[in-house]
Amino acid sequence: MPAPRAGAAAAAPAAGVGAGATPDYITVSPSDPRFPDLVRGINQRWVAKPDYVRLVTTTAQAVRAVQEAVTAGKRLTVRSGGHCYEDFVFNKDVQVVIDMSGMTQVYYDTAKNAFAVEGGASNLQIYETLYKLYGVTLPAGSCASVGAGGHISGGGYGLLSRLHGLTVDHLYGVEVVTVDKNGTAKAVVATRDSTDASLKDLWWAHTGGGGGNFGLITRYWLRSPGATGTDPSKLLPKPPSEVFVHATAVKWADLSEDSFTRLLQNWGTWHEQNSAPDSKYNSLFGLLKLNQKANANSEIVLLTQMDATVPDAQALLDDYLAAVFAGVGATRRAMTQRAGEHAAMPQFAKPRTLPWYIATDYLSGGNPTLYGKYKSAYARKGFSATQIKAMYKHLTRTDYSNGDALLQVDSYGCRINSVKPGETAVPQRDSVLKLQYQTYWTNPADEAKHLAWIREFYKDVYAETGGVPVPNEINDGTYINYPDKDLGDSAWNTSSTSWNNLYYKDNYARLQKAKAAWDPKNIFRHAQSVQLP
């Protein structure tokens, strides 16, 4: 269904909306030609062989789909956008996949005085509807096809997060299909204003507890804390009308270990100095893409977006670039090589001003044909000399060559850090950088060498803390939306810190409390789901 006109009143659809066109959920069995598309996600490593896939279009259908799987004793998982990095949705044990592709509405709900977003809506669908109809947005991810269901529940961040916080900082409510101790499925609504403590815990658990833990998420409601009145255009943040987009690169061939070290030190120092909530740079978000040195043309790339309407925007951007590259000694060039999810962007060698939505659409990359492995970390300050040395070692290894392998170091902090660690389920609230280790390949036979490289890389960077980013002066754990099963493997995590503490720190006990209350039979589970206490 299309979203209502800007300013129009729209109530949340009743449970049976759409029943005339779709009287029941859609079942796709292995003999159906659609089946191969519905049993895998973006990461081609994970392909399931369930008995069937259910596609639901209403909350009532979702309740029924869950109930039938539970009654039959079948292991179920839920797909939103299909971007899970591990096999939490598509794995060998799953017997039923409930697919949210048919629940993609984004609309203003007068009853909740908040924007409703169904669990299958993608980032770009959300941005387009919120901005074009109401002039507002969410500080969510940059990848267009990521689904709301898992993205929001895991915390959510993106290019506007330094300016407006995490996605979950604007979460007002959630509708979840849960299963009680008697095995009965029902839809439950929990909000920020819930007076019942158990309901409040369920809402809180979805502010960063991760997907696949407590139930099937049919919809969210979004409204910023402190927003008043009933004008929908004032209930969520407004993005900049125009932004600078800039992409610059330095050739690996022009870098020594000393100049690489200087670049990483500059990047860390700049963020230490410019990540307070009200920093004049809180609208600037940079992505430092440390691509693996695969050949003579390999590059390190810095991609930046910044509000072009703030006072002295051009001078601020110039000063930032000068600080990051000070003393590096390598000539900055146009970006001519792909870097992770972003294609070459030579046309942005000089900063260009674009309308915000056009820039958002343009920068939303992704490739659903690749195999991949990912790891993450938060950094409270710039990197240690040992960490930078390990980064250089593995990015320049001559026994591994992959133009689709990189460490991306993102800007973080500012308004993200204005929220206390316990106010949401995301405990990392004083970091200034966020790291994503990535490697991609196309031939499944090559998996072992790619896994070996990224595992050894990560283990060496965090060698001082047992191979993982145990919280300390520099590190602050890992991000549940970039799940990594290696965190629970003693071969790669030799620290005394468990995977759940790396993700959730002191918030884990409250997540377990919500789990016990709302999923006591552990119906919604995966390799790193919240465990029953």
Short mmCIF file of C-alpha atoms in Angstrom, two decimals, residues 131-414:
data_model
loop_
_atom_site.label_atom_id
_atom_site.label_comp_id
_atom_site.label_asym_id
_atom_site.label_seq_id
_atom_site.Cartn_x
_atom_site.Cartn_y
_atom_site.Cartn_z
CA TYR A 131 11.52 12.55 3.63
CA LYS A 132 9.40 13.12 0.55
CA LEU A 133 6.08 13.05 2.39
CA TYR A 134 7.04 14.55 5.75
CA GLY A 135 10.50 16.13 5.50
CA VAL A 136 12.00 13.91 8.22
CA THR A 137 14.32 10.92 8.39
CA LEU A 138 15.97 8.33 10.61
CA PRO A 139 19.72 8.16 11.30
CA ALA A 140 19.87 4.62 9.91
CA GLY A 141 22.18 2.64 7.66
CA SER A 142 23.52 3.59 4.25
CA CYS A 143 22.85 0.24 2.53
CA ALA A 144 19.55 0.61 0.65
CA SER A 145 18.24 -2.93 0.87
CA VAL A 146 18.83 -3.59 4.57
CA GLY A 147 15.51 -4.48 6.23
CA ALA A 148 14.11 -2.60 9.20
CA GLY A 149 13.35 -5.75 11.20
CA GLY A 150 16.92 -6.64 12.07
CA HIS A 151 18.57 -3.28 11.47
CA ILE A 152 16.57 -1.28 14.00
CA SER A 153 16.47 -3.99 16.66
CA GLY A 154 20.28 -4.24 16.53
CA GLY A 155 20.81 -0.52 17.14
CA GLY A 156 21.21 0.96 13.68
CA TYR A 157 23.63 3.72 12.66
CA GLY A 158 24.56 5.60 9.52
CA LEU A 159 25.83 8.80 7.95
CA LEU A 160 23.55 11.03 10.06
CA SER A 161 24.23 9.34 13.39
CA ARG A 162 26.84 11.81 14.62
CA LEU A 163 24.18 14.48 14.11
CA HIS A 164 21.07 12.62 15.30
CA GLY A 165 22.19 9.54 17.27
CA LEU A 166 21.44 5.89 16.65
CA THR A 167 18.30 4.65 14.95
CA VAL A 168 17.04 3.16 18.24
CA ASP A 169 17.37 6.50 19.97
CA HIS A 170 14.14 7.34 18.12
CA LEU A 171 12.29 4.06 18.74
CA TYR A 172 8.91 4.67 20.37
CA GLY A 173 7.32 1.25 20.09
CA VAL A 174 7.43 -2.23 18.63
CA GLU A 175 4.86 -4.86 17.70
CA VAL A 176 6.22 -8.38 18.20
CA VAL A 177 4.76 -11.84 17.71
CA THR A 178 5.85 -13.71 20.83
CA VAL A 179 5.31 -17.27 22.08
CA ASP A 180 4.40 -17.84 25.74
CA LYS A 181 5.23 -20.77 28.03
CA ASN A 182 2.18 -22.65 26.76
CA GLY A 183 3.35 -22.38 23.16
CA THR A 184 0.72 -19.81 22.22
CA ALA A 185 1.68 -17.13 19.70
CA LYS A 186 0.27 -13.63 20.00
CA ALA A 187 1.07 -10.09 18.89
CA VAL A 188 2.27 -7.79 21.66
CA VAL A 189 2.79 -4.02 21.52
CA ALA A 190 5.43 -2.49 23.79
CA THR A 191 6.35 1.20 23.88
CA ARG A 192 8.66 3.65 25.54
CA ASP A 193 5.64 4.73 27.64
CA SER A 194 4.63 1.23 28.75
CA THR A 195 3.91 1.22 32.48
CA ASP A 196 4.09 -2.55 32.79
CA ALA A 197 7.70 -3.41 33.64
CA SER A 198 7.78 -6.52 31.47
CA LEU A 199 6.44 -4.63 28.46
CA LYS A 200 8.97 -1.87 29.07
CA ASP A 201 11.71 -4.51 29.07
CA LEU A 202 10.42 -5.87 25.75
CA TRP A 203 10.55 -2.38 24.19
CA TRP A 204 14.03 -1.81 25.65
CA ALA A 205 15.28 -5.18 24.36
CA HIS A 206 14.54 -3.99 20.83
CA THR A 207 16.69 -0.87 21.26
CA GLY A 208 19.85 -2.80 20.41
CA GLY A 209 19.31 -6.38 21.58
CA GLY A 210 19.51 -7.71 18.03
CA GLY A 211 17.13 -9.60 15.77
CA GLY A 212 15.94 -13.18 16.18
CA ASN A 213 15.94 -13.06 19.99
CA PHE A 214 12.49 -12.32 21.38
CA GLY A 215 9.90 -12.74 18.63
CA LEU A 216 8.91 -11.85 15.09
CA ILE A 217 8.87 -8.06 14.63
CA THR A 218 5.92 -6.95 12.52
CA ARG A 219 6.29 -3.19 12.93
CA TYR A 220 8.08 -0.40 14.73
CA TRP A 221 6.87 3.04 15.72
CA LEU A 222 9.37 5.90 15.54
CA ARG A 223 9.16 9.21 17.37
CA SER A 224 12.06 11.15 18.85
CA PRO A 225 12.19 11.56 22.64
CA GLY A 226 10.99 15.03 23.52
CA ALA A 227 9.00 15.49 20.31
CA THR A 228 5.71 17.25 21.04
CA GLY A 229 2.50 17.98 19.20
CA THR A 230 0.82 16.00 16.44
CA ASP A 231 2.50 17.51 13.40
CA PRO A 232 4.30 14.50 11.84
CA SER A 233 6.92 16.78 10.30
CA LYS A 234 8.16 17.53 13.83
CA LEU A 235 8.30 14.02 15.26
CA LEU A 236 11.63 12.86 13.79
CA PRO A 237 14.90 14.59 12.81
CA LYS A 238 15.18 16.60 9.64
CA PRO A 239 18.18 15.84 7.42
CA PRO A 240 20.28 18.60 5.85
CA SER A 241 18.74 19.95 2.66
CA GLU A 242 22.12 19.65 0.93
CA VAL A 243 25.31 17.75 1.74
CA PHE A 244 28.89 17.70 0.56
CA VAL A 245 29.96 14.36 -0.89
CA HIS A 246 33.69 13.87 -1.29
CA ALA A 247 35.82 10.87 -2.25
CA THR A 248 39.59 10.99 -2.26
CA ALA A 249 42.26 8.30 -2.44
CA VAL A 250 45.95 7.67 -1.98
CA LYS A 251 47.75 4.89 -3.80
CA TRP A 252 49.27 2.13 -1.73
CA ALA A 253 52.29 2.48 -3.98
CA ASP A 254 52.82 5.97 -2.55
CA LEU A 255 52.65 4.86 1.08
CA SER A 256 55.31 3.54 3.41
CA GLU A 257 54.58 1.95 6.77
CA ASP A 258 55.45 5.29 8.39
CA SER A 259 53.04 7.26 6.20
CA PHE A 260 50.30 4.66 6.73
CA THR A 261 50.87 4.96 10.47
CA ARG A 262 50.66 8.76 10.28
CA LEU A 263 47.35 8.55 8.40
CA LEU A 264 45.83 6.22 11.02
CA GLN A 265 47.14 8.36 13.86
CA ASN A 266 45.68 11.48 12.24
CA TRP A 267 42.32 9.78 11.77
CA GLY A 268 42.18 8.74 15.41
CA THR A 269 43.36 12.09 16.76
CA TRP A 270 40.87 14.05 14.66
CA HIS A 271 37.99 11.98 16.01
CA GLU A 272 39.20 12.24 19.58
CA GLN A 273 39.13 16.03 19.19
CA ASN A 274 35.90 16.40 17.18
CA SER A 275 33.35 13.94 18.53
CA ALA A 276 31.60 15.81 21.34
CA PRO A 277 27.78 15.88 20.99
CA ASP A 278 27.69 19.53 19.95
CA SER A 279 30.89 19.54 17.91
CA LYS A 280 30.87 21.83 14.90
CA TYR A 281 31.65 18.63 12.99
CA ASN A 282 28.69 16.58 14.20
CA SER A 283 27.20 16.54 10.69
CA LEU A 284 30.41 15.14 9.18
CA PHE A 285 30.67 11.39 8.71
CA GLY A 286 33.77 9.82 7.17
CA LEU A 287 34.45 6.30 5.96
CA LEU A 288 38.16 5.49 5.83
CA LYS A 289 38.41 2.46 3.57
CA LEU A 290 41.69 0.63 4.10
CA ASN A 291 41.59 -1.65 1.08
CA GLN A 292 43.93 -4.62 0.94
CA LYS A 293 46.99 -3.96 -1.22
CA ALA A 294 46.05 -6.36 -3.99
CA ASN A 295 47.96 -4.78 -6.90
CA ALA A 296 49.86 -1.70 -8.06
CA ASN A 297 46.65 0.31 -8.46
CA SER A 298 45.21 -0.44 -5.00
CA GLU A 299 44.04 2.57 -3.01
CA ILE A 300 43.13 3.72 0.44
CA VAL A 301 39.93 5.76 0.18
CA LEU A 302 38.32 8.44 2.32
CA LEU A 303 34.63 8.99 1.60
CA THR A 304 32.97 11.88 3.44
CA GLN A 305 29.47 13.30 3.75
CA MET A 306 28.78 16.58 5.57
CA ASP A 307 25.96 19.09 5.94
CA ALA A 308 26.71 21.74 3.32
CA THR A 309 24.43 24.31 4.94
CA VAL A 310 26.25 24.79 8.27
CA PRO A 311 28.22 28.03 8.70
CA ASP A 312 31.64 27.91 7.01
CA ALA A 313 30.94 24.38 5.75
CA GLN A 314 33.56 24.47 3.01
CA ALA A 315 36.27 25.75 5.36
CA LEU A 316 35.40 23.09 7.94
CA LEU A 317 35.64 20.37 5.32
CA ASP A 318 38.96 21.73 4.06
CA ASP A 319 40.38 21.84 7.60
CA TYR A 320 39.27 18.27 8.24
CA LEU A 321 40.95 16.97 5.09
CA ALA A 322 44.13 18.89 5.89
CA ALA A 323 44.23 17.40 9.40
CA VAL A 324 43.64 13.82 8.25
CA PHE A 325 46.35 13.92 5.58
CA ALA A 326 48.86 16.13 7.41
CA GLY A 327 52.36 14.71 7.12
CA VAL A 328 51.25 11.63 5.19
CA GLY A 329 53.27 12.71 2.17
CA ALA A 330 51.18 10.90 -0.44
CA THR A 331 49.39 12.71 -3.23
CA ARG A 332 45.61 12.67 -2.89
CA ARG A 333 43.88 11.53 -6.09
CA ALA A 334 40.50 10.70 -7.49
CA MET A 335 38.96 7.43 -6.27
CA THR A 336 39.31 5.06 -9.23
CA GLN A 337 38.83 1.65 -7.61
CA ARG A 338 35.88 -0.02 -5.92
CA ALA A 339 36.11 0.06 -2.12
CA GLY A 340 33.82 -2.34 -0.32
CA GLU A 341 30.19 -1.59 -1.16
CA HIS A 342 31.05 1.62 -3.01
CA ALA A 343 31.99 1.76 -6.67
CA ALA A 344 34.70 4.10 -7.94
CA MET A 345 33.73 7.78 -7.51
CA PRO A 346 36.23 9.83 -9.53
CA GLN A 347 33.62 12.57 -10.07
CA PHE A 348 33.80 13.42 -6.36
CA ALA A 349 37.52 14.17 -6.24
CA LYS A 350 36.44 17.71 -5.46
CA PRO A 351 33.60 18.04 -2.96
CA ARG A 352 30.22 18.25 -4.66
CA THR A 353 26.99 19.57 -3.20
CA LEU A 354 23.97 17.30 -3.63
CA PRO A 355 20.43 17.28 -2.26
CA TRP A 356 20.37 14.97 0.75
CA TYR A 357 18.05 12.29 -0.64
CA ILE A 358 19.89 12.08 -3.96
CA ALA A 359 23.17 11.65 -2.07
CA THR A 360 21.60 9.00 0.15
CA ASP A 361 20.28 7.08 -2.83
CA TYR A 362 23.61 7.34 -4.65
CA LEU A 363 25.71 6.16 -1.72
CA SER A 364 23.54 3.12 -0.98
CA GLY A 365 25.66 0.27 -2.32
CA GLY A 366 25.54 -3.50 -2.04
CA ASN A 367 26.09 -6.61 -4.13
CA PRO A 368 23.91 -9.69 -3.48
CA THR A 369 26.09 -12.09 -5.51
CA LEU A 370 29.11 -12.29 -3.22
CA TYR A 371 30.31 -14.56 -0.43
CA GLY A 372 31.54 -12.63 2.60
CA LYS A 373 32.89 -12.61 6.13
CA TYR A 374 32.79 -9.67 8.53
CA LYS A 375 34.05 -8.59 11.95
CA SER A 376 33.56 -5.42 13.99
CA ALA A 377 34.88 -3.29 16.82
CA TYR A 378 34.26 -0.02 18.62
CA ALA A 379 37.15 2.33 19.42
CA ARG A 380 37.05 4.89 22.24
CA LYS A 381 40.12 6.67 20.90
CA GLY A 382 42.78 6.35 18.24
CA PHE A 383 44.60 3.06 17.74
CA SER A 384 47.67 1.83 19.58
CA ALA A 385 50.99 1.44 17.76
CA THR A 386 50.59 -2.34 17.99
CA GLN A 387 47.15 -2.21 16.37
CA ILE A 388 48.32 -0.01 13.50
CA LYS A 389 51.32 -2.26 12.90
CA ALA A 390 49.02 -5.29 12.66
CA MET A 391 46.72 -3.43 10.27
CA TYR A 392 49.61 -2.58 8.00
CA LYS A 393 50.98 -6.12 8.11
CA HIS A 394 47.77 -7.81 7.00
CA LEU A 395 46.68 -5.18 4.50
CA THR A 396 50.02 -5.48 2.70
CA ARG A 397 50.56 -9.24 2.93
CA THR A 398 51.96 -10.66 -0.30
CA ASP A 399 50.53 -14.15 0.28
CA TYR A 400 46.97 -12.80 0.06
CA SER A 401 45.64 -10.63 -2.73
CA ASN A 402 42.01 -9.53 -2.80
CA GLY A 403 40.72 -6.25 -4.15
CA ASP A 404 37.48 -6.88 -2.27
CA ALA A 405 39.02 -7.10 1.19
CA LEU A 406 39.26 -4.10 3.50
CA LEU A 407 39.04 -2.59 6.95
CA GLN A 408 36.55 0.28 7.01
CA VAL A 409 36.94 2.72 9.90
CA ASP A 410 33.85 4.88 10.30
CA SER A 411 33.28 8.15 12.12
CA TYR A 412 31.26 7.71 15.31
CA GLY A 413 30.47 9.57 18.50
CA CYS A 414 28.92 13.07 18.81
#
